[in-house]
mmCIF file of C-alpha atoms in Angstrom:
data_model
loop_
_atom_site.group_PDB
_atom_site.id
_atom_site.type_symbol
_atom_site.label_atom_id
_atom_site.label_comp_id
_atom_site.label_asym_id
_atom_site.label_seq_id
_atom_site.Cartn_x
_atom_site.Cartn_y
_atom_site.Cartn_z
ATOM 1 C CA MET F 1 0.000 0.000 0.000
ATOM 2 C CA CYS F 2 1.406 3.363 -1.003
ATOM 3 C CA VAL F 3 0.163 6.644 0.297
ATOM 4 C CA LEU F 4 1.264 9.868 -1.412
ATOM 5 C CA CYS F 5 0.700 13.044 0.444
ATOM 6 C CA THR F 6 1.272 16.383 -1.183
ATOM 7 C CA TRP F 7 1.385 19.586 0.746
ATOM 8 C CA SER F 8 1.942 23.018 -0.763
ATOM 9 C CA ALA F 9 1.854 26.487 0.567
ATOM 10 C CA GLN F 10 2.291 29.819 -1.081
ATOM 11 C CA ALA F 11 3.774 32.661 0.865
ATOM 12 C CA GLN F 12 2.033 35.943 0.429
ATOM 13 C CA ARG F 13 4.383 38.805 -0.265
ATOM 14 C CA LYS F 14 3.437 41.901 1.636
ATOM 15 C CA LYS F 15 3.374 44.959 -0.571
ATOM 16 C CA ILE F 16 5.279 47.915 0.815
ATOM 17 C CA ASP F 17 3.758 51.310 0.187
ATOM 18 C CA ARG F 18 6.134 54.106 1.130
ATOM 19 C CA GLY F 19 3.718 56.810 0.020
ATOM 20 C CA ILE F 20 6.136 58.197 -2.576
ATOM 21 C CA GLU F 21 4.220 59.927 -5.364
ATOM 22 C CA GLN F 22 5.837 60.493 -8.723
ATOM 23 C CA HIS F 23 5.303 63.980 -10.136
ATOM 24 C CA THR F 24 6.409 65.395 -13.465
ATOM 25 C CA PHE F 25 9.408 67.564 -12.601
ATOM 26 C CA ILE F 26 10.945 67.743 -16.091
ATOM 27 C CA PRO F 27 8.345 67.032 -18.818
ATOM 28 C CA LYS F 28 9.012 64.943 -21.894
ATOM 29 C CA GLY F 29 10.326 66.811 -24.951
ATOM 30 C CA LEU F 30 12.499 69.393 -23.128
ATOM 31 C CA TRP F 31 16.163 69.995 -23.839
ATOM 32 C CA LEU F 32 18.823 70.724 -21.209
ATOM 33 C CA VAL F 33 21.987 72.650 -22.065
ATOM 34 C CA GLY F 34 24.735 73.614 -19.674
ATOM 35 C CA GLY F 35 28.350 74.653 -19.445
ATOM 36 C CA SER F 36 31.251 74.719 -17.024
ATOM 37 C CA PHE F 37 34.467 76.683 -16.702
ATOM 38 C CA SER F 38 37.283 76.678 -14.156
ATOM 39 C CA TYR F 39 40.695 78.319 -13.904
ATOM 40 C CA THR F 40 43.281 78.149 -11.130
ATOM 41 C CA GLU F 41 46.620 79.921 -11.085
ATOM 42 C CA MET F 42 49.571 79.749 -8.675
ATOM 43 C CA SER F 43 52.942 81.454 -8.498
ATOM 44 C CA ALA F 44 55.746 81.494 -5.915
ATOM 45 C CA ASN F 45 58.906 83.591 -5.608
ATOM 46 C CA ASP F 46 61.547 82.654 -3.013
ATOM 47 C CA PHE F 47 58.789 80.992 -0.993
ATOM 48 C CA LYS F 48 59.423 78.593 1.901
ATOM 49 C CA PHE F 49 57.123 75.830 3.149
ATOM 50 C CA LEU F 50 58.243 73.219 5.691
ATOM 51 C CA VAL F 51 61.226 71.411 4.106
ATOM 52 C CA LEU F 52 60.754 73.218 0.787
ATOM 53 C CA HIS F 53 62.968 76.273 0.368
ATOM 54 C CA ASP F 54 63.586 78.928 -2.281
ATOM 55 C CA ILE F 55 60.564 77.952 -4.352
ATOM 56 C CA ASN F 56 60.329 79.739 -7.687
ATOM 57 C CA ALA F 57 57.448 78.256 -9.646
ATOM 58 C CA LYS F 58 54.225 78.961 -11.484
ATOM 59 C CA ALA F 59 51.328 76.758 -12.495
ATOM 60 C CA TYR F 60 47.761 76.842 -13.748
ATOM 61 C CA THR F 61 44.867 74.489 -14.470
ATOM 62 C CA PHE F 62 42.132 75.271 -16.968
ATOM 63 C CA SER F 63 39.008 73.405 -18.048
ATOM 64 C CA VAL F 64 35.906 74.207 -20.096
ATOM 65 C CA GLY F 65 32.973 72.047 -21.099
ATOM 66 C CA SER F 66 29.446 71.968 -22.488
ATOM 67 C CA SER F 67 26.608 69.453 -22.315
ATOM 68 C CA ALA F 68 23.194 68.765 -23.847
ATOM 69 C CA CYS F 69 20.422 66.380 -22.822
ATOM 70 C CA TYR F 70 17.048 65.435 -24.342
ATOM 71 C CA PHE F 71 14.149 64.168 -22.183
ATOM 72 C CA PHE F 72 12.591 61.280 -24.085
ATOM 73 C CA ARG F 73 10.112 60.678 -21.265
ATOM 74 C CA ASP F 74 8.956 62.535 -18.157
ATOM 75 C CA ASN F 75 11.848 63.005 -15.694
ATOM 76 C CA VAL F 76 14.264 60.887 -17.767
ATOM 77 C CA GLY F 77 16.805 62.265 -20.228
ATOM 78 C CA VAL F 78 19.814 61.077 -22.192
ATOM 79 C CA GLY F 79 22.649 63.302 -23.352
ATOM 80 C CA GLY F 80 26.327 63.958 -23.961
ATOM 81 C CA ARG F 81 29.081 66.164 -22.619
ATOM 82 C CA PHE F 82 32.343 67.407 -24.128
ATOM 83 C CA SER F 83 35.161 69.025 -22.169
ATOM 84 C CA TYR F 84 38.767 70.139 -22.491
ATOM 85 C CA ALA F 85 41.335 70.341 -19.666
ATOM 86 C CA ARG F 86 44.863 71.752 -19.627
ATOM 87 C CA ASP F 87 47.492 71.641 -16.862
ATOM 88 C CA PHE F 88 50.803 73.484 -16.749
ATOM 89 C CA ALA F 89 53.556 73.722 -14.134
ATOM 90 C CA ASP F 90 56.997 75.322 -14.352
ATOM 91 C CA ILE F 91 59.549 74.940 -11.553
ATOM 92 C CA GLY F 92 62.485 77.297 -11.883
ATOM 93 C CA ASP F 93 64.083 76.431 -8.545
ATOM 94 C CA LEU F 94 63.135 74.179 -5.646
ATOM 95 C CA ASN F 95 65.335 73.070 -2.743
ATOM 96 C CA ILE F 96 64.331 70.244 -0.412
ATOM 97 C CA ASN F 97 66.224 70.408 2.881
ATOM 98 C CA LEU F 98 65.582 67.341 5.053
ATOM 99 C CA ASN F 99 68.645 67.963 7.241
ATOM 100 C CA GLU F 100 72.130 69.462 6.974
ATOM 101 C CA ASP F 101 73.486 66.421 5.127
ATOM 102 C CA LEU F 102 70.457 65.613 2.964
ATOM 103 C CA THR F 103 69.488 68.256 0.419
ATOM 104 C CA PHE F 104 67.890 67.955 -3.016
ATOM 105 C CA SER F 105 67.450 70.548 -5.740
ATOM 106 C CA ILE F 106 65.097 70.713 -8.728
ATOM 107 C CA ASN F 107 65.815 73.214 -11.478
ATOM 108 C CA ASP F 108 64.270 74.037 -14.861
ATOM 109 C CA ALA F 109 61.508 71.417 -14.690
ATOM 110 C CA SER F 110 58.154 71.776 -16.419
ATOM 111 C CA LEU F 111 54.982 69.817 -17.123
ATOM 112 C CA ILE F 112 52.258 70.471 -19.681
ATOM 113 C CA GLN F 113 49.268 68.239 -20.364
ATOM 114 C CA HIS F 114 45.999 68.617 -22.245
ATOM 115 C CA MET F 115 43.037 66.206 -22.400
ATOM 116 C CA TYR F 116 39.804 65.936 -24.404
ATOM 117 C CA TYR F 117 36.838 64.137 -22.828
ATOM 118 C CA GLY F 118 33.584 62.826 -24.287
ATOM 119 C CA THR F 119 30.778 61.626 -21.992
ATOM 120 C CA GLY F 120 27.461 59.866 -22.510
ATOM 121 C CA PHE F 121 24.981 59.977 -19.628
ATOM 122 C CA ILE F 122 21.410 59.287 -18.571
ATOM 123 C CA ARG F 123 19.631 61.355 -15.917
ATOM 124 C CA THR F 124 16.585 60.581 -13.787
ATOM 125 C CA TYR F 125 14.810 63.344 -11.840
ATOM 126 C CA MET F 126 12.466 63.316 -8.858
ATOM 127 C CA SER F 127 10.722 66.288 -7.296
ATOM 128 C CA ILE F 128 10.967 66.952 -3.576
ATOM 129 C CA GLY F 129 7.371 66.565 -2.448
ATOM 130 C CA ASN F 130 5.086 68.605 -4.673
ATOM 131 C CA SER F 131 7.751 71.219 -5.343
ATOM 132 C CA LYS F 132 8.360 72.348 -8.911
ATOM 133 C CA ILE F 133 11.456 74.302 -7.852
ATOM 134 C CA PHE F 134 13.581 71.815 -5.885
ATOM 135 C CA GLY F 135 14.356 68.317 -7.077
ATOM 136 C CA LEU F 136 16.818 65.445 -6.921
ATOM 137 C CA PHE F 137 18.538 63.712 -9.815
ATOM 138 C CA SER F 138 20.844 60.781 -10.396
ATOM 139 C CA GLU F 139 23.271 60.565 -13.299
ATOM 140 C CA ALA F 140 24.951 57.434 -14.674
ATOM 141 C CA ARG F 141 27.755 58.205 -17.120
ATOM 142 C CA VAL F 142 30.552 56.757 -19.203
ATOM 143 C CA THR F 143 33.532 58.991 -20.074
ATOM 144 C CA PHE F 144 36.427 58.440 -22.439
ATOM 145 C CA GLY F 145 39.354 60.835 -22.606
ATOM 146 C CA ALA F 146 42.492 61.121 -24.710
ATOM 147 C CA GLY F 147 45.352 63.571 -24.712
ATOM 148 C CA GLN F 148 49.060 64.244 -24.595
ATOM 149 C CA GLY F 149 51.610 65.421 -22.055
ATOM 150 C CA LYS F 150 55.247 66.467 -21.895
ATOM 151 C CA THR F 151 57.693 66.812 -19.017
ATOM 152 C CA SER F 152 61.048 68.563 -19.370
ATOM 153 C CA SER F 153 64.040 69.071 -17.111
ATOM 154 C CA GLY F 154 67.410 70.739 -17.612
ATOM 155 C CA SER F 155 68.406 72.957 -20.508
ATOM 156 C CA ALA F 156 70.677 72.954 -23.562
ATOM 157 C CA GLU F 157 72.952 69.865 -23.473
ATOM 158 C CA THR F 158 71.301 68.523 -20.303
ATOM 159 C CA LEU F 159 67.731 68.821 -21.636
ATOM 160 C CA ASP F 160 65.670 65.724 -20.834
ATOM 161 C CA GLN F 161 62.146 65.360 -22.291
ATOM 162 C CA ILE F 162 59.430 62.750 -21.877
ATOM 163 C CA TYR F 163 56.363 62.643 -24.160
ATOM 164 C CA GLN F 164 53.157 60.858 -23.162
ATOM 165 C CA ASN F 165 50.030 59.652 -24.942
ATOM 166 C CA ILE F 166 47.237 59.283 -22.415
ATOM 167 C CA LYS F 167 43.899 57.466 -22.556
ATOM 168 C CA ARG F 168 41.326 57.317 -19.780
ATOM 169 C CA LEU F 169 38.034 55.473 -19.235
ATOM 170 C CA GLN F 170 35.626 56.348 -16.418
ATOM 171 C CA VAL F 171 32.286 54.828 -15.430
ATOM 172 C CA GLY F 172 30.455 56.572 -12.611
ATOM 173 C CA PHE F 173 27.267 57.372 -10.771
ATOM 174 C CA SER F 174 26.501 60.753 -9.251
ATOM 175 C CA PRO F 175 23.424 62.001 -7.324
ATOM 176 C CA GLY F 176 22.616 65.693 -7.141
ATOM 177 C CA LEU F 177 20.263 68.500 -6.207
ATOM 178 C CA VAL F 178 18.718 70.990 -8.628
ATOM 179 C CA ALA F 179 16.998 74.298 -7.830
ATOM 180 C CA PHE F 180 15.242 76.488 -10.414
ATOM 181 C CA VAL F 181 15.956 80.208 -10.093
ATOM 182 C CA THR F 182 13.687 81.060 -13.058
ATOM 183 C CA ASP F 183 11.202 79.026 -15.073
ATOM 184 C CA ASN F 184 13.999 77.778 -17.327
ATOM 185 C CA ALA F 185 17.329 78.319 -15.521
ATOM 186 C CA ALA F 186 18.521 76.142 -12.659
ATOM 187 C CA VAL F 187 21.485 75.768 -10.311
ATOM 188 C CA GLU F 188 22.656 72.237 -9.616
ATOM 189 C CA ALA F 189 25.119 70.504 -7.311
ATOM 190 C CA SER F 190 26.281 66.897 -7.526
ATOM 191 C CA VAL F 191 28.747 64.646 -5.729
ATOM 192 C CA GLY F 192 30.543 61.511 -6.874
ATOM 193 C CA VAL F 193 29.491 58.357 -5.037
ATOM 194 C CA MET F 194 30.870 55.417 -6.973
ATOM 195 C CA GLY F 195 32.891 54.857 -10.071
ATOM 196 C CA PHE F 196 35.504 52.983 -12.056
ATOM 197 C CA ASP F 197 38.600 54.726 -13.435
ATOM 198 C CA SER F 198 41.231 53.246 -15.746
ATOM 199 C CA ARG F 199 44.205 55.086 -17.254
ATOM 200 C CA TRP F 200 46.755 54.059 -19.913
ATOM 201 C CA ILE F 201 49.963 55.988 -20.628
ATOM 202 C CA ASN F 202 52.476 55.306 -23.412
ATOM 203 C CA GLN F 203 55.765 57.104 -22.807
ATOM 204 C CA ASP F 204 58.531 58.180 -25.162
ATOM 205 C CA HIS F 205 61.789 59.200 -23.468
ATOM 206 C CA ASN F 206 63.935 61.469 -25.647
ATOM 207 C CA LYS F 207 62.577 59.685 -28.757
ATOM 208 C CA VAL F 208 64.683 56.636 -27.772
ATOM 209 C CA GLU F 209 63.227 54.652 -24.868
ATOM 210 C CA GLN F 210 59.619 53.487 -24.643
ATOM 211 C CA GLY F 211 57.577 52.915 -21.494
ATOM 212 C CA THR F 212 54.005 52.096 -20.469
ATOM 213 C CA PHE F 213 51.926 52.666 -17.377
ATOM 214 C CA ARG F 214 48.433 51.501 -16.422
ATOM 215 C CA SER F 215 46.312 52.133 -13.347
ATOM 216 C CA THR F 216 42.805 51.022 -12.407
ATOM 217 C CA SER F 217 40.726 52.059 -9.420
ATOM 218 C CA ALA F 218 37.183 51.611 -8.150
ATOM 219 C CA LYS F 219 35.360 53.371 -5.343
ATOM 220 C CA PHE F 220 32.051 53.354 -3.538
ATOM 221 C CA LYS F 221 31.954 56.286 -1.150
ATOM 222 C CA ILE F 222 30.767 59.860 -0.867
ATOM 223 C CA ASP F 223 33.640 62.071 -1.995
ATOM 224 C CA LEU F 224 33.072 65.560 -0.580
ATOM 225 C CA PHE F 225 36.067 66.833 -2.576
ATOM 226 C CA SER F 226 34.313 65.988 -5.860
ATOM 227 C CA ILE F 227 31.351 68.339 -5.401
ATOM 228 C CA ASN F 228 30.421 69.933 -8.744
ATOM 229 C CA LEU F 229 28.444 73.157 -9.072
ATOM 230 C CA GLY F 230 26.940 74.401 -12.309
ATOM 231 C CA MET F 231 24.182 76.208 -14.183
ATOM 232 C CA SER F 232 21.791 74.589 -16.648
ATOM 233 C CA TYR F 233 19.065 75.842 -18.947
ATOM 234 C CA TYR F 234 15.888 73.945 -19.906
ATOM 235 C CA PHE F 235 13.850 74.785 -23.001
#
């Protein structure tokens, strides 16, 4: 005699209602355009700082960019960004005094580097409550950059130069806050939270020796030093 007993039960999943209502903050069909610009300059003449003495140097960093985004559905847009960055540093004299018997000097050294970046991104917006002025957004983006750099030291017969071809790939996620100051213009702030960054450098030393360098990093943290501020226009 064989007895077959079958028992089955189905667990009921409890639906969670957090009371979050979706409102149209950025309607479908709008365009977003924005731009950024930054410039930093530094110079030192016979300056001293800790173990650094007799510093004679100058440097600057410069970057400019523009972006555009089309909202193919309410609160969701896809777009692109293009930017250019340039860095320059020139050290005429620099003495490093660790103690009376350990002293280093750097003379006639310079660095110049310029990079072009192209970015594709998708943005999702959410209003804060029923507000049509303040909202939150999240941006997922992929960036590829390419450029060149050169470092030099010495002069005349002692001149030493290194040329670099640089490529960079970045994948990141960034949340932000947007506030409209007029019906079409808004101020926004964002901070990097997580991302992947890979860099490749091919080096040419005095047109004779070749070298390569690669670095890869990943992060998942709130980086308060990567806060970006900007203006954007919606039409």
